[in-house]
Coordinates of C-alpha atoms in Angstrom, one line a residue:
M1 CA 0.0 0.0 0.0
T2 CA 1.3 3.5 -0.9
A3 CA 1.5 6.3 1.6
H4 CA -1.2 8.1 -0.4
G5 CA -3.4 5.0 -0.2
A6 CA -2.8 4.6 3.5
T7 CA -3.7 8.3 4.1
E8 CA -7.0 7.8 2.2
T9 CA -7.8 4.7 4.1
S10 CA -7.2 6.3 7.5
E11 CA -9.3 9.3 6.5
A12 CA -12.2 7.0 5.4
A13 CA -11.9 5.1 8.7
A14 CA -11.9 8.4 10.6
E15 CA -15.2 9.4 8.9
V16 CA -17.0 6.2 10.1
S17 CA -18.4 6.8 13.5
E18 CA -19.2 3.7 15.5
R19 CA -22.2 3.7 17.8
R20 CA -23.2 1.7 20.8
L21 CA -26.5 0.0 21.5
H22 CA -29.1 1.4 23.9
P23 CA -28.0 1.6 27.6
V24 CA -30.8 -0.9 28.7
T25 CA -29.1 -3.6 26.6
P26 CA -26.8 -4.8 29.6
L27 CA -30.0 -5.6 31.5
R28 CA -31.0 -8.1 28.8
R29 CA -27.5 -9.6 28.5
A30 CA -27.0 -10.0 32.2
W31 CA -29.5 -12.8 32.1
A32 CA -27.2 -15.0 30.1
P33 CA -25.3 -16.6 33.0
V34 CA -28.6 -17.1 34.9
A35 CA -30.0 -18.7 31.8
V36 CA -27.0 -21.1 31.6
L37 CA -27.7 -22.3 35.2
I38 CA -31.4 -22.7 34.4
G39 CA -30.6 -24.7 31.3
W40 CA -28.3 -27.0 33.3
A41 CA -31.0 -27.5 35.9
V42 CA -33.6 -28.4 33.2
H43 CA -31.2 -30.7 31.4
D44 CA -30.2 -32.6 34.6
P45 CA -32.9 -32.0 37.2
D46 CA -31.8 -34.9 39.5
G47 CA -28.2 -33.6 39.6
A48 CA -29.4 -30.1 40.2
Q49 CA -31.5 -31.2 43.1
R50 CA -28.6 -33.2 44.7
H51 CA -26.3 -30.2 44.5
L52 CA -28.9 -27.8 45.9
T53 CA -29.7 -30.1 48.9
R54 CA -26.0 -30.0 49.9
L55 CA -25.9 -26.2 50.0
T56 CA -26.6 -24.4 53.2
T57 CA -28.6 -21.1 53.4
T58 CA -25.3 -19.1 53.9
T59 CA -23.7 -20.8 50.9
L60 CA -26.7 -19.9 48.8
L61 CA -26.6 -16.3 49.8
I62 CA -22.9 -16.1 49.2
G63 CA -23.4 -17.7 45.8
L64 CA -26.1 -15.2 44.9
A65 CA -23.9 -12.3 46.1
V66 CA -21.2 -13.5 43.6
L67 CA -23.5 -14.5 40.8
V68 CA -25.6 -11.3 40.5
P69 CA -22.7 -8.9 40.3
A70 CA -20.9 -11.3 37.9
A71 CA -23.9 -11.4 35.6
A72 CA -24.2 -7.6 35.8
L73 CA -20.5 -7.2 34.9
Y74 CA -20.9 -9.6 32.0
G75 CA -23.9 -7.7 30.6
F76 CA -22.1 -4.4 30.9
C77 CA -18.8 -5.6 29.3
S78 CA -20.6 -7.4 26.4
W79 CA -22.5 -4.1 25.8
W80 CA -19.4 -2.0 26.1
F81 CA -17.5 -4.1 23.5
T82 CA -20.4 -4.1 21.0
H83 CA -20.3 -1.4 18.3
F84 CA -21.9 -0.9 14.9
A85 CA -21.3 1.6 12.1
V86 CA -22.8 2.3 8.7
T87 CA -20.2 2.9 6.0
G88 CA -20.7 3.8 2.4
T89 CA -21.0 0.1 1.4
E90 CA -21.7 -1.9 4.5
L91 CA -23.1 -2.3 8.0
R92 CA -20.3 -3.3 10.3
I93 CA -21.1 -5.0 13.7
R94 CA -18.3 -5.7 16.2
T95 CA -19.2 -8.0 19.1
G96 CA -17.5 -10.3 21.5
L97 CA -16.1 -10.0 25.0
V98 CA -13.3 -12.7 24.8
F99 CA -13.6 -13.8 21.2
R100 CA -14.1 -10.8 18.9
R101 CA -16.4 -11.1 15.9
T102 CA -16.9 -8.4 13.2
A103 CA -19.8 -8.9 10.7
H104 CA -19.5 -7.0 7.4
I105 CA -23.0 -6.8 5.9
R106 CA -23.0 -5.5 2.4
L107 CA -25.9 -3.1 2.0
E108 CA -26.9 -4.3 -1.5
R109 CA -27.3 -7.9 -0.1
I110 CA -29.8 -6.9 2.6
Q111 CA -33.2 -8.5 1.7
A112 CA -35.3 -7.1 4.5
I113 CA -35.1 -5.4 7.9
D114 CA -37.7 -6.2 10.5
I115 CA -38.3 -4.3 13.8
T116 CA -39.5 -6.4 16.8
Q117 CA -40.5 -5.2 20.2
P118 CA -40.9 -7.8 22.9
L119 CA -43.2 -6.8 25.8
L120 CA -40.5 -5.6 28.2
A121 CA -38.8 -3.8 25.3
R122 CA -42.1 -1.9 24.6
V123 CA -42.2 -0.8 28.2
A124 CA -38.6 0.4 28.0
G125 CA -39.1 2.1 24.7
V126 CA -36.5 0.1 22.8
A127 CA -36.7 -2.2 19.7
K128 CA -34.6 -4.9 17.9
L129 CA -33.5 -4.7 14.3
K130 CA -33.4 -8.1 12.4
L131 CA -31.7 -8.2 9.1
D132 CA -32.3 -10.7 6.3
V133 CA -29.2 -11.0 4.2
I134 CA -28.7 -13.0 1.0
G135 CA -26.7 -16.2 1.6
T136 CA -27.1 -16.4 5.4
D137 CA -29.5 -18.7 7.2
K138 CA -29.3 -16.8 10.5
K139 CA -30.4 -13.2 10.9
D140 CA -28.0 -10.7 12.1
E141 CA -29.6 -8.3 14.7
L142 CA -29.0 -5.1 16.6
A143 CA -30.6 -5.5 20.0
F144 CA -31.5 -3.1 21.4
L145 CA -31.9 0.4 20.0
G146 CA -34.2 3.2 21.0
A147 CA -37.5 2.8 19.1
D148 CA -37.1 6.0 17.2
E149 CA -33.4 5.3 16.4
A150 CA -34.4 1.8 15.1
R151 CA -36.9 3.2 12.7
T152 CA -34.5 5.9 11.5
L153 CA -31.6 3.4 11.0
R154 CA -33.9 1.0 9.2
A155 CA -35.1 3.7 6.8
E156 CA -31.4 4.8 6.2
L157 CA -30.3 1.2 5.5
L158 CA -33.1 0.6 3.1
A159 CA -32.4 3.9 1.3
R160 CA -28.7 2.9 1.0
A161 CA -29.7 -0.5 -0.3
A162 CA -32.0 1.1 -2.9
G163 CA -29.0 3.1 -4.2
F164 CA -29.4 6.5 -2.5
A165 CA -26.1 8.3 -1.9
P166 CA -24.8 8.2 1.7
E167 CA -25.1 12.0 2.0
T168 CA -28.8 11.9 1.3
A169 CA -29.9 8.5 2.6
H170 CA -30.6 9.7 6.1
E171 CA -32.9 12.4 4.7
V172 CA -35.1 9.9 2.9
G173 CA -36.9 8.8 6.1
E174 CA -39.4 6.0 6.4
A175 CA -41.5 5.7 3.3
P176 CA -45.3 6.4 3.7
S177 CA -47.6 3.4 3.7
R178 CA -51.3 2.8 2.9
Q179 CA -53.2 0.2 4.8
L180 CA -54.6 -2.6 2.7
L181 CA -55.9 -5.0 5.3
R182 CA -56.5 -5.4 9.0
V183 CA -57.7 -8.6 10.6
P184 CA -60.2 -8.1 13.4
P185 CA -59.5 -10.0 16.6
G186 CA -62.9 -11.7 16.5
V187 CA -62.4 -13.0 13.0
L188 CA -58.9 -14.3 13.9
A189 CA -60.3 -16.1 17.0
L190 CA -63.1 -17.7 15.1
S191 CA -60.8 -18.8 12.3
L192 CA -58.6 -20.6 14.9
V193 CA -61.7 -22.3 16.3
L194 CA -62.6 -23.5 12.8
T195 CA -59.1 -24.9 12.2
G196 CA -58.9 -28.7 12.4
A197 CA -55.3 -28.7 13.6
T198 CA -56.3 -26.8 16.7
W199 CA -58.9 -29.3 17.8
V200 CA -56.7 -32.3 17.0
S201 CA -53.9 -30.9 19.2
V202 CA -56.3 -30.0 22.0
A203 CA -57.9 -33.5 21.8
A204 CA -54.6 -35.2 21.9
A205 CA -53.5 -33.1 25.0
L206 CA -56.7 -34.1 26.8
V207 CA -56.9 -37.8 25.8
V208 CA -53.4 -39.2 25.6
P209 CA -52.1 -38.4 29.2
P210 CA -55.1 -40.2 31.0
V211 CA -54.7 -43.2 28.7
L212 CA -50.9 -43.3 29.4
W213 CA -51.6 -43.1 33.2
L214 CA -54.0 -46.1 32.9
F215 CA -51.4 -48.3 31.3
T216 CA -48.2 -47.1 33.0
H217 CA -49.0 -45.4 36.3
S218 CA -45.8 -43.5 35.8
L219 CA -46.0 -39.8 36.6
W220 CA -42.8 -39.0 34.7
T221 CA -43.9 -40.8 31.6
V222 CA -47.2 -38.9 31.6
L223 CA -45.5 -35.6 32.1
A224 CA -42.9 -36.3 29.4
V225 CA -45.8 -36.8 26.9
A226 CA -48.3 -34.4 28.3
L227 CA -46.1 -31.3 28.4
P228 CA -45.1 -31.3 24.7
L229 CA -48.7 -32.0 23.8
L230 CA -50.0 -29.1 25.9
G231 CA -47.3 -26.9 24.4
A232 CA -48.4 -27.9 20.8
A233 CA -52.0 -27.3 21.7
G234 CA -51.2 -23.9 23.1
A235 CA -49.0 -22.9 20.2
S236 CA -51.7 -23.8 17.6
S237 CA -54.4 -21.9 19.4
V238 CA -53.5 -19.3 22.0
G239 CA -49.9 -18.9 20.6
R240 CA -51.2 -18.2 17.1
F241 CA -53.8 -15.7 18.4
V242 CA -51.2 -13.8 20.4
A243 CA -48.7 -13.8 17.5
E244 CA -51.2 -12.9 14.8
Y245 CA -53.2 -10.4 16.9
D246 CA -54.0 -7.0 15.1
W247 CA -52.5 -8.2 11.8
T248 CA -52.2 -5.3 9.5
V249 CA -50.8 -5.2 5.9
G250 CA -49.8 -1.9 4.4
E251 CA -48.3 -0.9 1.0
S252 CA -45.3 1.3 0.8
P253 CA -42.5 1.9 -1.8
D254 CA -40.1 -0.4 0.1
G255 CA -42.6 -3.4 0.0
L256 CA -45.6 -4.6 1.9
R257 CA -45.4 -3.9 5.6
I258 CA -46.8 -6.3 8.1
D259 CA -47.5 -5.3 11.8
H260 CA -48.7 -7.9 14.3
G261 CA -48.5 -9.2 17.8
L262 CA -50.3 -8.8 21.1
L263 CA -47.4 -9.0 23.5
D264 CA -44.4 -8.9 21.1
R265 CA -45.0 -6.4 18.3
A266 CA -43.3 -7.2 15.0
H267 CA -42.9 -4.8 12.1
E268 CA -41.9 -6.8 9.0
T269 CA -41.4 -6.0 5.4
V270 CA -42.0 -8.2 2.4
P271 CA -39.4 -6.9 -0.1
P272 CA -40.7 -6.4 -3.7
G273 CA -39.5 -8.9 -6.3
R274 CA -38.2 -11.4 -3.7
V275 CA -41.3 -13.4 -3.3
Q276 CA -40.8 -16.9 -4.8
T277 CA -44.0 -18.6 -4.0
V278 CA -47.5 -17.7 -2.7
R279 CA -49.8 -20.3 -1.3
I280 CA -53.5 -19.7 -0.8
V281 CA -54.7 -22.1 1.9
E282 CA -58.3 -23.0 2.3
P283 CA -59.2 -25.2 5.3
L284 CA -62.4 -27.2 5.1
L285 CA -64.4 -25.3 7.8
W286 CA -63.4 -21.9 6.3
R287 CA -65.0 -22.5 2.9
R288 CA -68.6 -21.6 3.8
R289 CA -67.3 -18.2 5.0
G290 CA -65.1 -17.7 2.0
W291 CA -61.9 -17.3 4.1
V292 CA -58.4 -18.1 3.1
R293 CA -54.9 -17.9 4.5
V294 CA -52.0 -16.6 2.4
E295 CA -48.5 -17.9 3.0
L296 CA -45.2 -17.0 1.4
D297 CA -41.7 -18.3 0.4
V298 CA -39.3 -15.4 0.3
A299 CA -35.7 -15.8 -0.8
G300 CA -33.4 -15.2 2.2
S301 CA -36.2 -14.3 4.5
S302 CA -38.1 -16.0 7.3
N303 CA -41.4 -14.1 6.6
S304 CA -43.8 -16.9 5.9
V305 CA -47.3 -15.5 6.4
L306 CA -48.8 -12.6 4.4
V307 CA -52.5 -12.8 5.6
P308 CA -53.5 -15.1 8.5
V309 CA -57.2 -15.0 7.5
A310 CA -59.3 -12.8 5.2
P311 CA -62.1 -13.1 2.6
R312 CA -60.8 -14.5 -0.6
E313 CA -61.5 -11.4 -2.7
I314 CA -59.5 -9.2 -0.3
A315 CA -56.7 -11.8 0.0
E316 CA -56.4 -12.0 -3.8
D317 CA -56.1 -8.2 -3.9
V318 CA -53.1 -8.4 -1.5
V319 CA -51.6 -11.2 -3.6
A320 CA -51.8 -8.9 -6.7
R321 CA -49.7 -6.3 -4.8
V322 CA -47.0 -8.8 -3.8
L323 CA -47.0 -10.4 -7.3
P324 CA -47.7 -7.5 -9.7
G325 CA -49.5 -8.5 -12.8
V326 CA -50.6 -11.9 -11.4
S327 CA -54.2 -13.0 -11.2
V328 CA -55.2 -16.0 -9.1
P329 CA -56.8 -18.7 -11.3
G330 CA -60.3 -19.7 -10.2
P331 CA -61.4 -23.3 -9.5
A332 CA -62.8 -23.5 -13.1
A333 CA -59.5 -22.7 -14.6
L334 CA -57.7 -25.6 -12.9
S335 CA -57.2 -28.7 -14.9
P336 CA -57.9 -31.8 -12.8
A337 CA -55.8 -35.0 -12.6
P338 CA -56.9 -37.7 -15.1
R339 CA -59.1 -40.6 -13.8
S340 CA -56.2 -43.0 -14.2
A341 CA -54.6 -41.2 -11.3
R342 CA -57.2 -42.7 -8.9
W343 CA -55.1 -45.9 -8.7
C344 CA -52.1 -43.9 -7.5
V345 CA -53.7 -41.8 -4.7
P346 CA -57.3 -43.1 -4.1
L347 CA -59.8 -40.3 -3.3
W348 CA -57.1 -37.7 -2.8
W349 CA -56.4 -37.5 -6.5
R350 CA -59.5 -35.3 -6.9
G351 CA -57.7 -32.6 -4.9
Y352 CA -54.9 -32.1 -7.5
G353 CA -55.2 -29.4 -10.2
L354 CA -53.0 -27.4 -12.5
A355 CA -53.2 -24.1 -14.3
V356 CA -50.5 -22.3 -16.3
T357 CA -51.2 -18.6 -17.2
D358 CA -49.0 -16.0 -18.9
T359 CA -47.6 -15.1 -15.5
V360 CA -47.7 -18.0 -13.1
F361 CA -47.4 -21.8 -12.7
A362 CA -50.3 -22.7 -10.3
A363 CA -50.7 -26.2 -8.7
R364 CA -53.4 -27.2 -6.2
S365 CA -53.3 -30.0 -3.7
G366 CA -55.3 -31.3 -0.7
L367 CA -59.0 -32.1 -0.2
L368 CA -59.6 -31.2 3.5
R369 CA -57.0 -28.4 3.4
R370 CA -56.7 -27.1 -0.1
S371 CA -53.5 -25.3 -1.0
L372 CA -53.0 -23.4 -4.3
A373 CA -49.3 -22.6 -4.9
L374 CA -48.5 -19.8 -7.3
V375 CA -44.9 -19.5 -8.8
P376 CA -44.2 -16.6 -11.2
H377 CA -42.4 -17.9 -14.3
A378 CA -39.5 -15.6 -13.6
K379 CA -38.9 -17.2 -10.2
V380 CA -38.5 -20.8 -11.5
Q381 CA -34.9 -21.9 -11.1
S382 CA -35.4 -25.4 -12.6
V383 CA -38.1 -27.7 -13.8
R384 CA -38.2 -31.5 -13.9
M385 CA -40.5 -34.4 -14.4
T386 CA -40.6 -37.4 -12.0
Q387 CA -42.3 -40.7 -12.5
G388 CA -42.2 -43.7 -10.2
P389 CA -42.8 -47.3 -11.3
W390 CA -46.5 -47.3 -10.3
E391 CA -47.0 -43.9 -11.9
R392 CA -45.4 -45.2 -15.2
A393 CA -47.8 -48.2 -15.1
R394 CA -50.8 -45.8 -14.8
G395 CA -49.4 -43.4 -17.5
V396 CA -49.1 -40.3 -15.1
A397 CA -46.1 -38.2 -13.9
D398 CA -45.3 -35.3 -11.6
V399 CA -44.0 -31.9 -12.9
C400 CA -41.8 -30.1 -10.3
V401 CA -40.6 -26.5 -10.3
D402 CA -37.9 -25.4 -8.0
T403 CA -37.7 -21.8 -6.7
G404 CA -35.0 -19.5 -5.3
A405 CA -36.3 -20.1 -1.8
N406 CA -35.1 -23.8 -1.9
K407 CA -38.8 -24.9 -2.2
T408 CA -40.4 -27.1 -4.7
V409 CA -44.0 -26.8 -6.1
R410 CA -45.2 -30.1 -7.5
A411 CA -48.0 -30.5 -10.0
R412 CA -49.0 -34.1 -9.2
L413 CA -50.4 -36.9 -11.4
R414 CA -50.5 -35.3 -14.8
E415 CA -51.0 -37.4 -17.9
A416 CA -47.5 -38.5 -19.1
G417 CA -47.7 -36.8 -22.5
E418 CA -49.0 -33.6 -21.1
A419 CA -46.2 -33.7 -18.5
R420 CA -43.5 -33.9 -21.2
E421 CA -45.0 -31.0 -23.1
L422 CA -45.4 -29.0 -19.9
L423 CA -41.7 -29.6 -19.0
A424 CA -40.5 -28.1 -22.3
A425 CA -42.9 -25.2 -22.3
Q426 CA -42.3 -24.3 -18.7
A427 CA -38.5 -24.1 -19.3
E428 CA -39.1 -21.6 -22.1
R429 CA -41.5 -19.6 -20.1
S430 CA -39.1 -19.3 -17.2
R431 CA -36.3 -18.2 -19.5
T432 CA -38.4 -15.4 -21.0
G433 CA -39.9 -14.5 -17.7
R434 CA -36.5 -13.8 -16.1
R435 CA -35.5 -11.7 -19.1
D436 CA -38.6 -9.5 -18.7
A437 CA -38.7 -9.4 -14.8
R438 CA -38.7 -6.1 -12.9
P439 CA -35.5 -5.3 -10.9
D440 CA -35.4 -6.7 -7.3
R441 CA -34.7 -3.4 -5.6
W442 CA -36.5 -1.3 -3.0
M443 CA -38.1 1.9 -4.1
A444 CA -37.5 0.9 -7.8

């Protein structure tokens, strides 16, 4: 490196100002040593009980007098050694008390930035930023920032990712949004009651433990089975209601915004152009009311629900915003599986259907829980035909399309000749679709 280059580098480094997280962060991190002890006790309850019975009251008080300051010191030190900075090309996060780690997140590789506020964080007025980045399975996060600072930083990062100059990105601010949909709490609660999975999990939690007690008379066996079942029943009913409470979808230049949560509020963004697959799910007991659920596969993002429940017409309008130019094929437009397929999947073969429009590859499956998957032609990464020995004997085959979210949509049990023609035609549609696709950028 020349002296001139070294001078430029030092000047650029001097211009980057590193910042610390919110001062309440040490309180959250101080719980880490306590959580380790609780985890050890849960993992080995007998050993924990033996050790606790050996300790006297004085020893316990001395232990607490050492543990609490040590936990507080750990929280303070971990906060003190954590910094972040936004440079012209990246978000830099330095963490680590003993082993230092520096994450360099390229701004153009940021897929989405979500803001979440757990209950205690809402009380303290702080928020957490979660970043979806291309090529990483785990989200990087900044926890915690002041609520206003989090929103300002999110807007600045999105503006930088959209191509705004560093000098003007902080002036862009949060893009305005227009509300498209809000799910009333009563509708959400009724939809959960009408969901079969909820009743199956509740029935299993109520029936299985008494049956086990009759056969084993072992309390530990009953608890080992009952607790996971109760947890699953709570997650599928109360947990979903709490997580999907006050679900609101808004439209803004940086994508569709989703706000939800009763205790923990989440502010998520579905980035434009990144949606790989949309599924319109229709449980059996929802059909008389015309309700559907809309799920997503987004490349590099964990956002998986777009609409928890809504009338079909309103849900299709939201789908049209996340997949511009796409219209959802109606039941009459879906071509059913041939009658010869009834020997491959008895009864359930009636649930399969396929429609290919100018914009999407649409495959339906399921009888009790119908699911219509929509894949824009431009998002198809590969297409293949599969045919097992029994399917070959019946003259049918499956056509599979793979998307950029590492998911596969399968059009099952098509007539073999139709499947071969569909394979060649879909490959051509995907090639031309990618050529004409809109750019995957915010605020484009």
